[in-house]
Structures are given as structure tokens and as C-alpha cells.
Amino acid sequence: MTVLEILTIPDERLKQPSAPVESFDDELRAFIADLEETRRAGPGAVGIAAPQVGRFQCILILDVSKTKKPVPNHGHLVLVNPEISHWEGYEIGREGCLSVPDYTGNVIRATRIRLKAQDPFGNPLEYAMEGFEARAAQHELDHLDGLLFIDRVVSRRTDLFRRKVYQK
Amino acid sequence: MSDWRMLTLVGADRPGIVAAVAKALYDNGFSLGEASMMRLGGNFTIMMMISGPGDAEGLLAPLAQEMGLRLHLFEAGGRLHSHLAPNVQVRVHGADRAGIVAQVTGALAEMGFNILELESDVAGTEQRPVYIMHIEGFCDRPIEELARAISNLGELSLDVSPIETLIG
Ligand SMILES: [Zn+2]
């Protein structure tokens, strides 16, 4: 297995949308193994998307099972051709990115999502995710659309917090 | 570039302050580093790292005078790429009274809590002002201990929660 080179901003290729995977073959699975190796080599990344290593196909890996404070999760996931079919709620959380060194920012994401995808053999998958895992999935799916979290950063002074306060 | 100076400018808010300051610096070969700019109580405040050739104070003084800004400039000795990631956030709100910030931050300091960012505001009405404060910082003590340390500060609503930065 190989640790692949991660594209970092301002690399224009990070803006390129990815294409669906059509052949679920050994080459795909070998790439996924390299992608996982690359994720693990980074600084505590809970996810990685294929375009981050210059392969513009809809493939991503998620694993939020090892956070400091445990969060609801489905363990280690390889998601091919993922699509979010349902969004619910919204919340602010802090994000960084392997492709954006030395910067973190607050981003609004849906609290709960339902997601369909395929496994590395083309079998259908379906998950209901919430909280941190849902956030990670949305962050990685953005990469497949050529979007980075810095395209979505909100001010720390955003009024979401105040609205929450007054809802009590 | 390592000779960063910290520039602060404060004055009655009006449109065009940032553009005028940035243009003067740019036209004279200065670089801008990290900056925080914000309207506080009708004043506009600028704190900005600048680096460049020559007498920045002499350059900016006439502009500051013209725009009614107080200027302060000093060798800060700071540098870029030295971010610290916060791992705890503290939210406070309650009827405004003297001593909220002193009490909350005093209790946090006793726990070795390093404040990386603090924003506070007075909401509500003039008759019933509500103080709202949001603190982000780093602390290696458990959340429960921190929460206990600030739990008996009167009528305040206090929330201590972890910040798990998502890297993906
Ligand atoms: Zn990312």
C-alpha cells in the first residue's frame, strides 16, 4: 500500500467535481486501500475523499469511531457513489481539512442525514447518520462536488448561537 | 517575512475604513498577516499583523487623523502559522451585572484554561440587558471538572462543551 500525495489549496484541481464509479474491480479496491493508508498517515483525519489525492471519482472513507469523546457512529465506512437523500436540522461545528493546512473554521451542517452509497463491490448501502458522523459525511461529500469547508465558513459571531439562546 | 508589527486602529465606524487602510499599506509594499476587525459599540476596531519596509506609522498617521482613528503600532514579535486549536467552549448568558467576566474567567484561569478567543455582547433591552459570552480555549482538565468549577456563579446560564475539530 502507498501513502498518496494530498492536494492542498490553492490547487485548482480541488474544485473539480468527481465522476461516479462504474467498475467495481480490484484496481478500485487497491486504490481504496491506498486512500485509507493516506488518511491514517494524516493528523487524525476522520475522513478522506478520492479527489483529495487527485482521483476524481466519487469515493470516500469515513471513520469517526475514535474521537476523544465517543459519538454515535457506524465504524469504518467506505462509501462509493454516496448520495445524501435527506437532511434535517442544522448546527455549527469546527472543521479543518487535510487539503487546507493550518486553518480551522466554523461550518453549519445538517444534524441528521440519510445517505445511500455502494460498497467497494457495488453492493447497496444505506445509513442514517447524526452529529459528528453526519458532519464528516457532508464534509467529504463536498469534496466530490469540488467544494471545501472554507467555501462554507461562517463567522464565529454568527447569530445561530443567539437564536439558540432565545429558543429556551 | 518575520518582522511582524501589530497595528491597532480604533475610531467611530464609517464605511471605507478597511479599504483606505489596506490600500495605503498595499501601495507602500506592506503585507498583511492575521487580522481581527469588528464593530464594538459603534466604533470600528482593527487589529492586524503587518510587515513591510519603512515607517508604517509615518505612512498611516495622516490617514488615521483624516478618518478619526486612533493608531497604535508596535513590534509584536509574532509570527504566522502558530495557531492553537481550541478544545473547549464555554457559553455564558444571564442578566447583565458587574463581574460576570471576572468571575467566569477567574474560575477558568484557576483550572489552567487558556482563552484563545472571547466574544461578548450585551443583548436584550436597555431595561433588561442580557450579557452573552462565548469563549473558546484550550484546557487539559476534564470537561466535568471545568463545568463544576464555574457552576456556582449565581444566576448565570453556563454551558461547557468540548470542541472536536473535524479533520477530513
Ligand atoms: Zn476535507
mmCIF file with all atom_site columns, N, CA and C in Angstrom, chain A residues 118-163:
data_model
loop_
_atom_site.group_PDB
_atom_site.id
_atom_site.type_symbol
_atom_site.label_atom_id
_atom_site.label_alt_id
_atom_site.label_comp_id
_atom_site.label_asym_id
_atom_site.label_entity_id
_atom_site.label_seq_id
_atom_site.pdbx_PDB_ins_code
_atom_site.Cartn_x
_atom_site.Cartn_y
_atom_site.Cartn_z
_atom_site.occupancy
_atom_site.B_iso_or_equiv
_atom_site.pdbx_formal_charge
_atom_site.auth_seq_id
_atom_site.auth_comp_id
_atom_site.auth_asym_id
_atom_site.auth_atom_id
_atom_site.pdbx_PDB_model_num
ATOM 1   N N  . GLN A 1 118 ? -22.649 2.813  -2.315 1.00 0.00 ? 118 GLN A N  1
ATOM 2   C CA . GLN A 1 118 ? -22.322 1.426  -2.652 1.00 0.00 ? 118 GLN A CA 1
ATOM 3   C C  . GLN A 1 118 ? -21.026 1.065  -1.942 1.00 0.00 ? 118 GLN A C  1
ATOM 4   N N  . ASP A 1 119 ? -20.851 -0.217 -1.670 1.00 0.00 ? 119 ASP A N  1
ATOM 5   C CA . ASP A 1 119 ? -19.588 -0.656 -1.079 1.00 0.00 ? 119 ASP A CA 1
ATOM 6   C C  . ASP A 1 119 ? -18.580 -0.906 -2.211 1.00 0.00 ? 119 ASP A C  1
ATOM 7   N N  . PRO A 1 120 ? -17.335 -1.296 -1.895 1.00 0.00 ? 120 PRO A N  1
ATOM 8   C CA . PRO A 1 120 ? -16.320 -1.442 -2.943 1.00 0.00 ? 120 PRO A CA 1
ATOM 9   C C  . PRO A 1 120 ? -16.610 -2.562 -3.949 1.00 0.00 ? 120 PRO A C  1
ATOM 10  N N  . PHE A 1 121 ? -17.670 -3.348 -3.673 1.00 0.00 ? 121 PHE A N  1
ATOM 11  C CA . PHE A 1 121 ? -18.059 -4.395 -4.626 1.00 0.00 ? 121 PHE A CA 1
ATOM 12  C C  . PHE A 1 121 ? -19.337 -4.017 -5.368 1.00 0.00 ? 121 PHE A C  1
ATOM 13  N N  . GLY A 1 122 ? -19.845 -2.846 -5.107 1.00 0.00 ? 122 GLY A N  1
ATOM 14  C CA . GLY A 1 122 ? -21.034 -2.381 -5.809 1.00 0.00 ? 122 GLY A CA 1
ATOM 15  C C  . GLY A 1 122 ? -22.345 -2.693 -5.109 1.00 0.00 ? 122 GLY A C  1
ATOM 16  N N  . ASN A 1 123 ? -22.259 -3.281 -3.918 1.00 0.00 ? 123 ASN A N  1
ATOM 17  C CA . ASN A 1 123 ? -23.492 -3.587 -3.177 1.00 0.00 ? 123 ASN A CA 1
ATOM 18  C C  . ASN A 1 123 ? -24.067 -2.317 -2.559 1.00 0.00 ? 123 ASN A C  1
ATOM 19  N N  . PRO A 1 124 ? -25.400 -2.226 -2.510 1.00 0.00 ? 124 PRO A N  1
ATOM 20  C CA . PRO A 1 124 ? -26.013 -1.002 -1.981 1.00 0.00 ? 124 PRO A CA 1
ATOM 21  C C  . PRO A 1 124 ? -25.869 -0.889 -0.456 1.00 0.00 ? 124 PRO A C  1
ATOM 22  N N  . LEU A 1 125 ? -25.698 0.350  -0.005 1.00 0.00 ? 125 LEU A N  1
ATOM 23  C CA . LEU A 1 125 ? -25.587 0.644  1.424  1.00 0.00 ? 125 LEU A CA 1
ATOM 24  C C  . LEU A 1 125 ? -26.565 1.764  1.743  1.00 0.00 ? 125 LEU A C  1
ATOM 25  N N  . GLU A 1 126 ? -27.030 1.796  2.972  1.00 0.00 ? 126 GLU A N  1
ATOM 26  C CA . GLU A 1 126 ? -27.869 2.914  3.385  1.00 0.00 ? 126 GLU A CA 1
ATOM 27  C C  . GLU A 1 126 ? -27.642 3.179  4.868  1.00 0.00 ? 126 GLU A C  1
ATOM 28  N N  . TYR A 1 127 ? -27.459 4.445  5.215  1.00 0.00 ? 127 TYR A N  1
ATOM 29  C CA . TYR A 1 127 ? -27.195 4.794  6.608  1.00 0.00 ? 127 TYR A CA 1
ATOM 30  C C  . TYR A 1 127 ? -28.022 6.010  7.024  1.00 0.00 ? 127 TYR A C  1
ATOM 31  N N  . ALA A 1 128 ? -28.392 6.013  8.294  1.00 0.00 ? 128 ALA A N  1
ATOM 32  C CA . ALA A 1 128 ? -28.902 7.234  8.914  1.00 0.00 ? 128 ALA A CA 1
ATOM 33  C C  . ALA A 1 128 ? -27.797 7.703  9.853  1.00 0.00 ? 128 ALA A C  1
ATOM 34  N N  . MET A 1 129 ? -27.348 8.935  9.662  1.00 0.00 ? 129 MET A N  1
ATOM 35  C CA . MET A 1 129 ? -26.232 9.444  10.461 1.00 0.00 ? 129 MET A CA 1
ATOM 36  C C  . MET A 1 129 ? -26.658 10.690 11.219 1.00 0.00 ? 129 MET A C  1
ATOM 37  N N  . GLU A 1 130 ? -25.982 10.926 12.336 1.00 0.00 ? 130 GLU A N  1
ATOM 38  C CA . GLU A 1 130 ? -26.264 12.149 13.087 1.00 0.00 ? 130 GLU A CA 1
ATOM 39  C C  . GLU A 1 130 ? -24.967 12.758 13.614 1.00 0.00 ? 130 GLU A C  1
ATOM 40  N N  . GLY A 1 131 ? -25.059 14.027 13.959 1.00 0.00 ? 131 GLY A N  1
ATOM 41  C CA . GLY A 1 131 ? -23.969 14.714 14.651 1.00 0.00 ? 131 GLY A CA 1
ATOM 42  C C  . GLY A 1 131 ? -22.652 14.696 13.900 1.00 0.00 ? 131 GLY A C  1
ATOM 43  N N  . PHE A 1 132 ? -21.616 14.292 14.625 1.00 0.00 ? 132 PHE A N  1
ATOM 44  C CA . PHE A 1 132 ? -20.247 14.381 14.100 1.00 0.00 ? 132 PHE A CA 1
ATOM 45  C C  . PHE A 1 132 ? -20.061 13.515 12.848 1.00 0.00 ? 132 PHE A C  1
ATOM 46  N N  . GLU A 1 133 ? -20.676 12.327 12.867 1.00 0.00 ? 133 GLU A N  1
ATOM 47  C CA . GLU A 1 133 ? -20.541 11.454 11.684 1.00 0.00 ? 133 GLU A CA 1
ATOM 48  C C  . GLU A 1 133 ? -21.243 12.070 10.469 1.00 0.00 ? 133 GLU A C  1
ATOM 49  N N  . ALA A 1 134 ? -22.422 12.639 10.714 1.00 0.00 ? 134 ALA A N  1
ATOM 50  C CA . ALA A 1 134 ? -23.152 13.298 9.626  1.00 0.00 ? 134 ALA A CA 1
ATOM 51  C C  . ALA A 1 134 ? -22.338 14.480 9.091  1.00 0.00 ? 134 ALA A C  1
ATOM 52  N N  . ARG A 1 135 ? -21.701 15.214 10.007 1.00 0.00 ? 135 ARG A N  1
ATOM 53  C CA . ARG A 1 135 ? -20.845 16.340 9.611  1.00 0.00 ? 135 ARG A CA 1
ATOM 54  C C  . ARG A 1 135 ? -19.694 15.853 8.742  1.00 0.00 ? 135 ARG A C  1
ATOM 55  N N  . ALA A 1 136 ? -19.042 14.767 9.182  1.00 0.00 ? 136 ALA A N  1
ATOM 56  C CA . ALA A 1 136 ? -17.900 14.244 8.427  1.00 0.00 ? 136 ALA A CA 1
ATOM 57  C C  . ALA A 1 136 ? -18.347 13.822 7.025  1.00 0.00 ? 136 ALA A C  1
ATOM 58  N N  . ALA A 1 137 ? -19.510 13.162 6.948  1.00 0.00 ? 137 ALA A N  1
ATOM 59  C CA . ALA A 1 137 ? -20.017 12.727 5.639  1.00 0.00 ? 137 ALA A CA 1
ATOM 60  C C  . ALA A 1 137 ? -20.261 13.930 4.730  1.00 0.00 ? 137 ALA A C  1
ATOM 61  N N  . GLN A 1 138 ? -20.845 14.998 5.291  1.00 0.00 ? 138 GLN A N  1
ATOM 62  C CA . GLN A 1 138 ? -21.136 16.189 4.474  1.00 0.00 ? 138 GLN A CA 1
ATOM 63  C C  . GLN A 1 138 ? -19.849 16.874 4.024  1.00 0.00 ? 138 GLN A C  1
ATOM 64  N N  . HIS A 1 139 ? -18.847 16.893 4.911  1.00 0.00 ? 139 HIS A N  1
ATOM 65  C CA . HIS A 1 139 ? -17.547 17.478 4.552  1.00 0.00 ? 139 HIS A CA 1
ATOM 66  C C  . HIS A 1 139 ? -16.931 16.709 3.377  1.00 0.00 ? 139 HIS A C  1
ATOM 67  N N  . GLU A 1 140 ? -16.947 15.369 3.474  1.00 0.00 ? 140 GLU A N  1
ATOM 68  C CA . GLU A 1 140 ? -16.327 14.561 2.419  1.00 0.00 ? 140 GLU A CA 1
ATOM 69  C C  . GLU A 1 140 ? -17.126 14.624 1.117  1.00 0.00 ? 140 GLU A C  1
ATOM 70  N N  . LEU A 1 141 ? -18.457 14.599 1.240  1.00 0.00 ? 141 LEU A N  1
ATOM 71  C CA . LEU A 1 141 ? -19.276 14.701 0.024  1.00 0.00 ? 141 LEU A CA 1
ATOM 72  C C  . LEU A 1 141 ? -19.030 16.024 -0.694 1.00 0.00 ? 141 LEU A C  1
ATOM 73  N N  . ASP A 1 142 ? -18.790 17.073 0.064  1.00 0.00 ? 142 ASP A N  1
ATOM 74  C CA . ASP A 1 142 ? -18.461 18.360 -0.555 1.00 0.00 ? 142 ASP A CA 1
ATOM 75  C C  . ASP A 1 142 ? -17.242 18.235 -1.459 1.00 0.00 ? 142 ASP A C  1
ATOM 76  N N  . HIS A 1 143 ? -16.233 17.473 -1.009 1.00 0.00 ? 143 HIS A N  1
ATOM 77  C CA . HIS A 1 143 ? -15.043 17.296 -1.841 1.00 0.00 ? 143 HIS A CA 1
ATOM 78  C C  . HIS A 1 143 ? -15.408 16.726 -3.209 1.00 0.00 ? 143 HIS A C  1
ATOM 79  N N  . LEU A 1 144 ? -16.413 15.829 -3.240 1.00 0.00 ? 144 LEU A N  1
ATOM 80  C CA . LEU A 1 144 ? -16.812 15.212 -4.508 1.00 0.00 ? 144 LEU A CA 1
ATOM 81  C C  . LEU A 1 144 ? -17.458 16.236 -5.441 1.00 0.00 ? 144 LEU A C  1
ATOM 82  N N  . ASP A 1 145 ? -17.985 17.314 -4.852 1.00 0.00 ? 145 ASP A N  1
ATOM 83  C CA . ASP A 1 145 ? -18.564 18.399 -5.654 1.00 0.00 ? 145 ASP A CA 1
ATOM 84  C C  . ASP A 1 145 ? -17.565 19.527 -5.897 1.00 0.00 ? 145 ASP A C  1
ATOM 85  N N  . GLY A 1 146 ? -16.320 19.323 -5.496 1.00 0.00 ? 146 GLY A N  1
ATOM 86  C CA . GLY A 1 146 ? -15.325 20.377 -5.694 1.00 0.00 ? 146 GLY A CA 1
ATOM 87  C C  . GLY A 1 146 ? -15.453 21.524 -4.710 1.00 0.00 ? 146 GLY A C  1
ATOM 88  N N  . LEU A 1 147 ? -16.041 21.233 -3.540 1.00 0.00 ? 147 LEU A N  1
ATOM 89  C CA . LEU A 1 147 ? -16.215 22.275 -2.519 1.00 0.00 ? 147 LEU A CA 1
ATOM 90  C C  . LEU A 1 147 ? -15.352 21.980 -1.294 1.00 0.00 ? 147 LEU A C  1
ATOM 91  N N  . LEU A 1 148 ? -14.824 23.026 -0.682 1.00 0.00 ? 148 LEU A N  1
ATOM 92  C CA . LEU A 1 148 ? -14.044 22.888 0.548  1.00 0.00 ? 148 LEU A CA 1
ATOM 93  C C  . LEU A 1 148 ? -14.795 23.558 1.691  1.00 0.00 ? 148 LEU A C  1
ATOM 94  N N  . PHE A 1 149 ? -14.443 23.179 2.929  1.00 0.00 ? 149 PHE A N  1
ATOM 95  C CA . PHE A 1 149 ? -15.162 23.786 4.054  1.00 0.00 ? 149 PHE A CA 1
ATOM 96  C C  . PHE A 1 149 ? -14.934 25.292 4.101  1.00 0.00 ? 149 PHE A C  1
ATOM 97  N N  . ILE A 1 150 ? -13.805 25.750 3.544  1.00 0.00 ? 150 ILE A N  1
ATOM 98  C CA . ILE A 1 150 ? -13.568 27.204 3.562  1.00 0.00 ? 150 ILE A CA 1
ATOM 99  C C  . ILE A 1 150 ? -14.529 27.939 2.624  1.00 0.00 ? 150 ILE A C  1
ATOM 100 N N  . ASP A 1 151 ? -15.210 27.205 1.757  1.00 0.00 ? 151 ASP A N  1
ATOM 101 C CA . ASP A 1 151 ? -16.273 27.818 0.950  1.00 0.00 ? 151 ASP A CA 1
ATOM 102 C C  . ASP A 1 151 ? -17.545 28.009 1.769  1.00 0.00 ? 151 ASP A C  1
ATOM 103 N N  . ARG A 1 152 ? -17.590 27.429 2.960  1.00 0.00 ? 152 ARG A N  1
ATOM 104 C CA . ARG A 1 152 ? -18.819 27.452 3.763  1.00 0.00 ? 152 ARG A CA 1
ATOM 105 C C  . ARG A 1 152 ? -18.612 28.038 5.153  1.00 0.00 ? 152 ARG A C  1
ATOM 106 N N  . VAL A 1 153 ? -17.409 28.526 5.443  1.00 0.00 ? 153 VAL A N  1
ATOM 107 C CA . VAL A 1 153 ? -17.119 29.012 6.795  1.00 0.00 ? 153 VAL A CA 1
ATOM 108 C C  . VAL A 1 153 ? -18.046 30.164 7.164  1.00 0.00 ? 153 VAL A C  1
ATOM 109 N N  . VAL A 1 154 ? -18.538 30.118 8.404  1.00 0.00 ? 154 VAL A N  1
ATOM 110 C CA . VAL A 1 154 ? -19.350 31.225 8.898  1.00 0.00 ? 154 VAL A CA 1
ATOM 111 C C  . VAL A 1 154 ? -18.591 31.926 10.020 1.00 0.00 ? 154 VAL A C  1
ATOM 112 N N  . SER A 1 155 ? -18.939 33.174 10.248 1.00 0.00 ? 155 SER A N  1
ATOM 113 C CA . SER A 1 155 ? -18.318 33.932 11.315 1.00 0.00 ? 155 SER A CA 1
ATOM 114 C C  . SER A 1 155 ? -18.577 33.261 12.647 1.00 0.00 ? 155 SER A C  1
ATOM 115 N N  . ARG A 1 156 ? -17.589 33.333 13.521 1.00 0.00 ? 156 ARG A N  1
ATOM 116 C CA . ARG A 1 156 ? -17.826 32.804 14.863 1.00 0.00 ? 156 ARG A CA 1
ATOM 117 C C  . ARG A 1 156 ? -18.901 33.620 15.568 1.00 0.00 ? 156 ARG A C  1
ATOM 118 N N  . ARG A 1 157 ? -19.108 34.815 15.087 1.00 0.00 ? 157 ARG A N  1
ATOM 119 C CA . ARG A 1 157 ? -20.127 35.679 15.676 1.00 0.00 ? 157 ARG A CA 1
ATOM 120 C C  . ARG A 1 157 ? -21.488 35.448 15.046 1.00 0.00 ? 157 ARG A C  1
ATOM 121 N N  . THR A 1 158 ? -21.616 34.383 14.319 1.00 0.00 ? 158 THR A N  1
ATOM 122 C CA . THR A 1 158 ? -22.875 34.132 13.630 1.00 0.00 ? 158 THR A CA 1
ATOM 123 C C  . THR A 1 158 ? -24.025 34.077 14.625 1.00 0.00 ? 158 THR A C  1
ATOM 124 N N  . ASP A 1 159 ? -25.218 34.405 14.138 1.00 0.00 ? 159 ASP A N  1
ATOM 125 C CA . ASP A 1 159 ? -26.323 34.551 15.077 1.00 0.00 ? 159 ASP A CA 1
ATOM 126 C C  . ASP A 1 159 ? -26.996 33.219 15.406 1.00 0.00 ? 159 ASP A C  1
ATOM 127 N N  . LEU A 1 160 ? -26.471 32.120 14.913 1.00 0.00 ? 160 LEU A N  1
ATOM 128 C CA . LEU A 1 160 ? -27.067 30.824 15.236 1.00 0.00 ? 160 LEU A CA 1
ATOM 129 C C  . LEU A 1 160 ? -27.096 30.617 16.741 1.00 0.00 ? 160 LEU A C  1
ATOM 130 N N  . PHE A 1 161 ? -25.987 30.979 17.395 1.00 0.00 ? 161 PHE A N  1
ATOM 131 C CA . PHE A 1 161 ? -25.881 30.809 18.840 1.00 0.00 ? 161 PHE A CA 1
ATOM 132 C C  . PHE A 1 161 ? -26.947 31.621 19.568 1.00 0.00 ? 161 PHE A C  1
ATOM 133 N N  . ARG A 1 162 ? -27.080 32.859 19.150 1.00 0.00 ? 162 ARG A N  1
ATOM 134 C CA . ARG A 1 162 ? -28.071 33.709 19.827 1.00 0.00 ? 162 ARG A CA 1
ATOM 135 C C  . ARG A 1 162 ? -29.474 33.170 19.651 1.00 0.00 ? 162 ARG A C  1
ATOM 136 N N  . ARG A 1 163 ? -29.759 32.714 18.428 1.00 0.00 ? 163 ARG A N  1
ATOM 137 C CA . ARG A 1 163 ? -31.078 32.168 18.182 1.00 0.00 ? 163 ARG A CA 1
ATOM 138 C C  . ARG A 1 163 ? -31.337 31.005 19.135 1.00 0.00 ? 163 ARG A C  1
#
